[in-house]
Short mmCIF file of C-alpha atoms in Angstrom, two decimals:
data_model
loop_
_atom_site.label_atom_id
_atom_site.label_comp_id
_atom_site.label_asym_id
_atom_site.label_seq_id
_atom_site.Cartn_x
_atom_site.Cartn_y
_atom_site.Cartn_z
CA MET L 10 21.26 28.22 -30.37
CA THR L 11 19.19 30.35 -32.64
CA GLU L 12 22.14 30.88 -34.99
CA LEU L 13 22.84 27.06 -35.12
CA ALA L 14 19.10 26.37 -35.78
CA LYS L 15 19.16 28.74 -38.70
CA ALA L 16 22.42 27.11 -40.02
CA ILE L 17 20.74 23.63 -39.86
CA MET L 18 17.74 25.12 -41.77
CA ALA L 19 20.15 26.58 -44.37
CA VAL L 20 21.66 23.15 -44.91
CA ALA L 21 18.29 21.49 -45.27
CA LYS L 22 17.13 23.99 -47.85
CA LEU L 23 20.10 23.31 -50.00
CA ASP L 24 19.96 19.56 -49.65
CA ARG L 25 17.30 17.25 -51.02
CA PRO L 26 14.12 16.24 -49.10
CA GLY L 27 14.87 13.69 -46.49
CA THR L 28 17.82 15.29 -44.98
CA GLU L 29 17.76 14.37 -41.11
CA LEU L 30 19.22 15.77 -38.01
CA VAL L 31 20.64 12.73 -36.09
CA MET L 32 21.67 13.16 -32.48
CA ARG L 33 22.82 11.00 -29.56
CA GLU L 34 19.52 11.60 -27.79
CA SER L 35 16.06 13.15 -28.45
CA LEU L 36 16.31 16.90 -29.22
CA LYS L 37 13.91 17.53 -26.29
CA ALA L 38 16.41 15.95 -23.91
CA LEU L 39 19.31 18.17 -24.95
CA GLN L 40 21.27 20.03 -22.51
CA LEU L 41 22.84 23.15 -24.13
CA ALA L 42 25.19 23.60 -21.10
CA GLN L 43 25.24 22.46 -17.46
CA GLY L 44 21.82 23.57 -15.99
CA HIS L 45 20.61 25.01 -19.34
CA HIS L 46 17.96 22.67 -20.93
CA VAL L 47 17.01 23.19 -24.55
CA GLY L 48 13.45 24.00 -23.23
CA LYS L 49 14.61 27.38 -22.14
CA TRP L 50 15.51 28.29 -25.66
CA ALA L 51 12.41 26.65 -27.13
CA GLY L 52 10.47 29.18 -25.12
CA THR L 53 12.20 32.21 -26.67
CA PRO L 54 10.44 34.30 -29.39
CA SER L 55 12.97 33.22 -32.10
CA ALA L 56 12.46 29.57 -31.41
CA LYS L 57 8.62 29.97 -31.25
CA ASN L 58 8.90 31.63 -34.65
CA GLY L 59 9.24 28.34 -36.44
CA LEU L 60 12.77 27.23 -35.59
CA TRP L 61 11.89 24.81 -32.84
CA ALA L 62 9.10 23.25 -34.86
CA PHE L 63 11.47 22.88 -37.79
CA LEU L 64 14.25 21.18 -35.75
CA LEU L 65 11.59 18.76 -34.28
CA LYS L 66 10.52 17.82 -37.81
CA MET L 67 14.10 17.25 -38.97
CA GLN L 68 15.17 15.16 -36.03
CA THR L 69 13.43 11.85 -36.60
CA LYS L 70 16.16 9.46 -35.61
CA TRP L 71 18.23 8.96 -32.47
CA PRO L 72 20.57 7.64 -31.29
CA HIS L 73 23.07 7.51 -34.19
CA GLN L 74 22.96 3.75 -34.45
CA LYS L 75 19.42 4.17 -36.01
CA VAL L 76 21.01 5.50 -39.27
CA PHE L 77 23.93 3.07 -39.48
CA PRO L 78 23.90 0.58 -42.50
CA ASP L 79 22.39 -2.81 -41.69
CA GLY L 80 24.96 -4.87 -39.78
CA GLU L 81 27.36 -1.82 -39.16
CA THR L 82 28.34 -0.78 -35.74
CA PHE L 83 31.55 1.20 -36.21
CA SER L 84 32.77 -0.45 -32.96
CA ASP L 85 36.28 -0.66 -34.26
CA VAL L 86 36.74 3.16 -34.67
CA ALA L 87 36.92 6.07 -32.30
CA HIS L 88 37.33 9.82 -32.85
CA SER L 89 38.46 12.77 -30.92
CA HIS L 90 39.14 16.55 -31.38
CA GLU L 91 41.87 18.33 -29.49
CA GLY L 92 42.04 15.45 -27.06
CA GLU L 93 38.21 15.30 -26.37
CA PRO L 94 36.27 12.23 -27.56
CA THR L 95 33.81 13.17 -30.26
CA PRO L 96 31.90 10.03 -31.22
CA GLU L 97 29.01 11.93 -32.77
CA LEU L 98 31.37 13.98 -35.10
CA GLY L 99 33.13 10.71 -35.89
CA PHE L 100 29.79 9.16 -36.95
CA ALA L 101 29.09 12.17 -39.21
CA HIS L 102 32.58 11.52 -40.87
CA LEU L 103 31.97 7.82 -41.33
CA MET L 104 28.45 8.31 -42.84
CA GLY L 105 29.66 11.04 -45.17
CA GLY L 106 27.48 13.72 -43.48
CA VAL L 107 28.07 17.20 -41.99
CA GLY L 108 28.97 17.53 -38.22
CA ILE L 109 27.14 20.21 -36.32
CA SER L 110 28.14 21.77 -32.90
CA LEU L 111 26.89 24.56 -30.67
CA PRO L 112 29.77 27.03 -30.67
CA VAL L 113 30.18 27.13 -26.88
CA GLU L 114 33.92 27.32 -27.34
CA GLU L 115 36.00 28.98 -30.13
CA ARG L 116 37.30 25.63 -31.44
CA TRP L 117 33.80 24.59 -32.46
CA ASP L 118 33.30 27.76 -34.52
CA ALA L 119 34.72 26.33 -37.76
CA ASP L 120 33.61 25.12 -41.06
CA ARG L 121 35.97 22.17 -40.95
CA LEU L 122 37.35 20.15 -38.06
CA THR L 123 40.35 17.75 -37.89
CA LEU L 124 39.52 14.64 -36.08
CA VAL L 125 41.94 12.03 -34.75
CA GLN L 126 40.68 8.63 -35.92
CA GLU L 127 41.74 5.48 -34.05
CA GLN L 128 40.93 2.21 -35.71
CA LEU L 129 41.45 -1.38 -34.63
CA VAL L 130 43.17 -3.39 -37.31
CA ASP L 131 42.82 -7.12 -37.88
CA GLU L 132 44.50 -10.02 -39.56
CA ASP L 133 47.82 -8.83 -41.00
CA ASP L 134 48.10 -5.82 -38.72
CA VAL L 135 48.42 -5.47 -35.06
CA GLY L 136 47.12 -2.83 -32.79
CA ILE L 137 45.51 0.50 -33.61
CA VAL L 138 46.10 2.71 -36.60
CA THR L 139 45.83 6.44 -35.93
CA THR L 140 45.11 8.94 -38.68
CA GLU L 141 43.77 12.49 -39.06
CA VAL L 142 40.53 12.98 -40.93
CA GLU L 143 38.74 16.20 -42.04
CA LEU L 144 35.07 16.63 -41.32
CA ARG L 145 32.81 19.28 -42.91
CA HIS L 146 31.22 21.08 -40.00
CA VAL L 147 28.53 23.69 -39.36
CA ALA L 148 27.98 25.90 -36.35
CA SER L 149 26.67 29.06 -38.20
CA ARG L 150 24.90 30.00 -41.41
CA GLU L 151 28.37 31.21 -42.69
CA HIS L 152 29.62 27.73 -42.35
CA ALA L 153 26.57 26.28 -44.28
CA GLU L 154 27.29 28.82 -47.09
CA LYS L 155 30.80 27.62 -47.47
CA HIS L 156 29.61 24.01 -47.98
CA ARG L 157 26.90 25.03 -50.57
CA PRO L 158 28.70 23.63 -53.64
CA TRP L 159 29.40 20.32 -51.99
CA ILE L 160 25.71 19.92 -50.63
CA ARG L 161 24.30 20.73 -54.05
CA GLU L 162 26.65 18.28 -55.69
CA GLN L 163 25.66 15.46 -53.28
CA ALA L 164 21.91 16.27 -53.74
CA GLU L 165 22.30 16.07 -57.54
CA ALA L 166 24.25 12.81 -57.24
CA ALA L 167 21.48 11.41 -55.17
CA LEU L 168 18.82 12.40 -57.77
CA ARG L 169 20.72 10.17 -60.32
CA GLY L 170 19.85 7.10 -58.41
CA ASP L 171 19.11 5.85 -55.07
CA LEU L 172 21.78 3.34 -53.86
CA SER L 173 19.54 1.68 -51.27
CA SER L 174 17.42 0.27 -54.14
CA ILE L 175 20.35 -1.92 -55.43
CA ARG L 176 20.04 -5.45 -54.20
CA THR L 177 22.19 -7.55 -56.40
CA GLY L 178 25.80 -7.39 -57.78
CA ALA L 179 24.40 -7.47 -61.29
CA GLU L 180 22.26 -4.30 -60.61
CA LEU L 181 25.22 -2.67 -58.97
CA TRP L 182 27.32 -3.24 -62.14
CA GLU L 183 24.75 -2.01 -64.52
CA ARG L 184 24.57 1.32 -62.66
CA CYS L 185 28.30 1.80 -61.91
CA ALA L 186 28.97 4.06 -64.95
CA ALA L 187 26.25 6.40 -64.04
CA LEU L 188 26.66 6.45 -60.31
CA PHE L 189 30.41 6.48 -60.10
CA PRO L 190 31.84 8.22 -63.21
CA HIS L 191 35.26 8.88 -61.56
CA LEU L 192 35.75 5.02 -60.94
CA LEU L 193 36.86 2.83 -63.76
CA PHE L 194 37.07 -0.96 -63.52
CA LEU L 195 39.47 -3.50 -65.04
CA PRO L 196 37.46 -5.91 -67.22
CA HIS L 197 37.56 -8.93 -64.90
CA VAL L 198 35.93 -6.78 -62.08
CA GLU L 199 32.61 -6.87 -63.97
CA THR L 200 32.39 -10.65 -63.23
CA GLN L 201 33.42 -10.07 -59.59
CA LEU L 202 30.62 -7.57 -59.17
CA ARG L 203 27.95 -9.52 -60.97
CA GLN L 204 28.70 -12.61 -58.84
CA LEU L 205 29.01 -10.63 -55.65
CA LYS L 206 27.58 -12.38 -52.58
CA GLN L 207 24.32 -10.75 -51.52
CA TYR L 208 25.40 -9.75 -48.11
CA TRP L 209 28.47 -8.04 -49.68
CA VAL L 210 26.36 -5.86 -52.11
CA HIS L 211 25.65 -3.15 -49.51
CA PRO L 212 29.23 -2.69 -48.11
CA VAL L 213 30.71 -2.65 -51.64
CA ARG L 214 28.33 -0.06 -52.87
CA LYS L 215 29.05 1.96 -49.79
CA ARG L 216 32.61 2.02 -50.29
CA LEU L 217 32.26 2.88 -54.03
CA ALA L 218 30.02 5.76 -53.13
CA GLU L 219 32.62 6.89 -50.55
CA MET L 220 35.35 6.79 -53.16
CA GLU L 221 33.27 8.65 -55.67
CA ARG L 222 32.67 11.39 -53.06
CA ALA L 223 36.23 11.64 -52.08
CA VAL L 224 37.40 12.19 -55.76
CA LEU L 225 34.65 14.89 -56.34
CA ALA L 226 35.93 16.67 -53.25
CA TRP L 227 39.68 16.18 -54.00
CA ASP L 228 41.53 19.56 -54.15
CA ALA L 229 45.01 18.93 -55.66
CA ALA L 230 46.35 22.10 -54.16
CA THR L 231 45.59 21.22 -50.55
CA GLN L 232 45.66 17.42 -50.80
CA PRO L 233 48.85 16.70 -53.04
CA ASP L 234 48.87 13.05 -51.87
CA GLY L 235 45.44 12.36 -53.28
CA PRO L 236 41.88 12.23 -52.06
CA GLN L 237 40.98 11.89 -48.41
CA TRP L 238 39.28 8.51 -48.45
CA GLU L 239 36.41 7.98 -46.06
CA SER L 240 37.57 4.65 -44.90
CA LYS L 241 40.87 3.15 -43.93
CA VAL L 242 43.11 2.63 -46.90
CA THR L 243 46.51 0.87 -46.61
CA PRO L 244 49.26 -0.37 -48.88
CA GLU L 245 49.95 -4.15 -49.14
CA HIS L 246 53.12 -5.63 -47.57
CA SER L 247 56.01 -5.72 -49.89
CA GLY L 248 56.03 -9.54 -50.38
CA ARG L 249 52.23 -9.73 -50.98
CA LYS L 250 52.53 -6.69 -53.27
CA ARG L 251 55.01 -8.52 -55.49
CA ASP L 252 53.18 -11.78 -55.51
CA TYR L 253 49.50 -10.75 -55.69
CA CYS L 254 49.06 -7.16 -56.65
CA VAL L 255 50.22 -6.80 -60.31
CA PHE L 256 47.36 -6.33 -62.81
CA THR L 257 47.22 -5.24 -66.34
CA ASP L 258 45.76 -1.79 -66.25
CA LEU L 259 43.29 -0.26 -68.79
CA ASP L 260 46.23 0.85 -70.95
CA GLY L 261 47.52 -2.62 -71.28
CA ARG L 262 50.49 -2.12 -69.06
CA PRO L 263 51.13 -4.04 -65.85
CA GLN L 264 50.81 -1.90 -62.57
CA TYR L 265 50.89 -2.48 -58.95
CA PHE L 266 47.32 -2.23 -57.36
CA ASP L 267 48.60 -2.69 -53.83
CA THR L 268 46.56 0.07 -52.26
CA HIS L 269 43.36 -1.40 -50.73
CA LEU L 270 40.61 -0.89 -48.33
CA ARG L 271 38.17 -3.25 -46.54
CA PHE L 272 34.59 -3.35 -47.25
CA THR L 273 34.01 -5.85 -44.46
CA PRO L 274 35.90 -5.95 -41.19
CA ASP L 275 37.38 -9.32 -42.06
CA GLU L 276 37.85 -10.77 -45.57
CA GLY L 277 36.48 -8.25 -48.07
CA ARG L 278 39.12 -6.28 -49.99
CA LEU L 279 39.04 -3.68 -52.81
CA HIS L 280 42.37 -3.01 -54.60
CA PHE L 281 42.81 0.26 -56.59
CA ARG L 282 45.02 2.94 -58.03
CA PHE L 283 44.36 6.67 -58.15
CA LEU L 284 45.63 8.56 -61.21
CA LYS L 285 45.98 12.23 -60.44
CA GLU L 286 46.47 13.24 -63.99
CA THR L 287 43.04 11.90 -65.01
CA ARG L 288 41.33 12.32 -61.55
CA ARG L 289 40.18 8.71 -61.81
CA VAL L 290 40.34 5.56 -59.62
CA HIS L 291 41.23 2.37 -61.42
CA ILE L 292 39.82 -0.67 -59.58
CA ALA L 293 41.47 -4.15 -60.09
CA HIS L 294 39.98 -6.36 -57.50
CA ILE L 295 36.72 -6.64 -55.37
CA GLY L 296 36.38 -9.82 -53.41
CA PHE L 297 38.31 -11.88 -50.94
CA LYS L 298 41.81 -11.10 -49.75
CA LEU L 299 44.19 -11.73 -52.58
CA GLY L 300 45.90 -15.03 -52.45
CA GLU L 301 43.22 -16.69 -50.50
#
């Protein structure tokens, strides 16, 4: 527990002010193991030497739902690791954060974890889509050190502008170039963003930020198929691809933009292409489902 507390402190020192420790319940109610309340550790010399007070200061929100975006529940998605449900680690993945675990078993002593993600699909699809996602993870100071470049990168990106201050589609468009330098938009998308419904502004800016993070983190050597997107990304069905998904790309050539993600559970769609050679995402459509 002491090592985990020091790891959390290491992450916080690397990150910007405001970094929070989010848990299922209050830190004071935590059970480290059956019959071992966190209070036993809090009474040890190492905990009394500032670690306990530091953790209490960091953990200002619980349960996890307190930090979800307005209107978001993530009720359509579940995560597990090696057959064990891990909703808390799943929330860390969905929110673009770092998962933390007490390494009571060897499988938790890792700087990255592979989670199985099961997501309910709607409309065109039927049933549950199962995929594997990778989560940055910390159980020791060594793990925190491995994530140092990414943490610093995220902190610097946040300093360029606070996305939460954006309230209209026009504001979002004006800041896209600075906030999302790896995302390029076809000309007509400017109008789509400027005219964005107000209640769509937050989910769209969230998806754009996720895409920017995914491209920044992309390693061509280990991810030959492209970035690991932070939300469900699917290709359009062949008929719809032919009828609705051809757009004139930035080089003047027609291209298929059939890869899409949802920015709302129902009607909101974002169609794009990822170009490995330039490490850029070209976005062709942000709005209602194409053809409707």
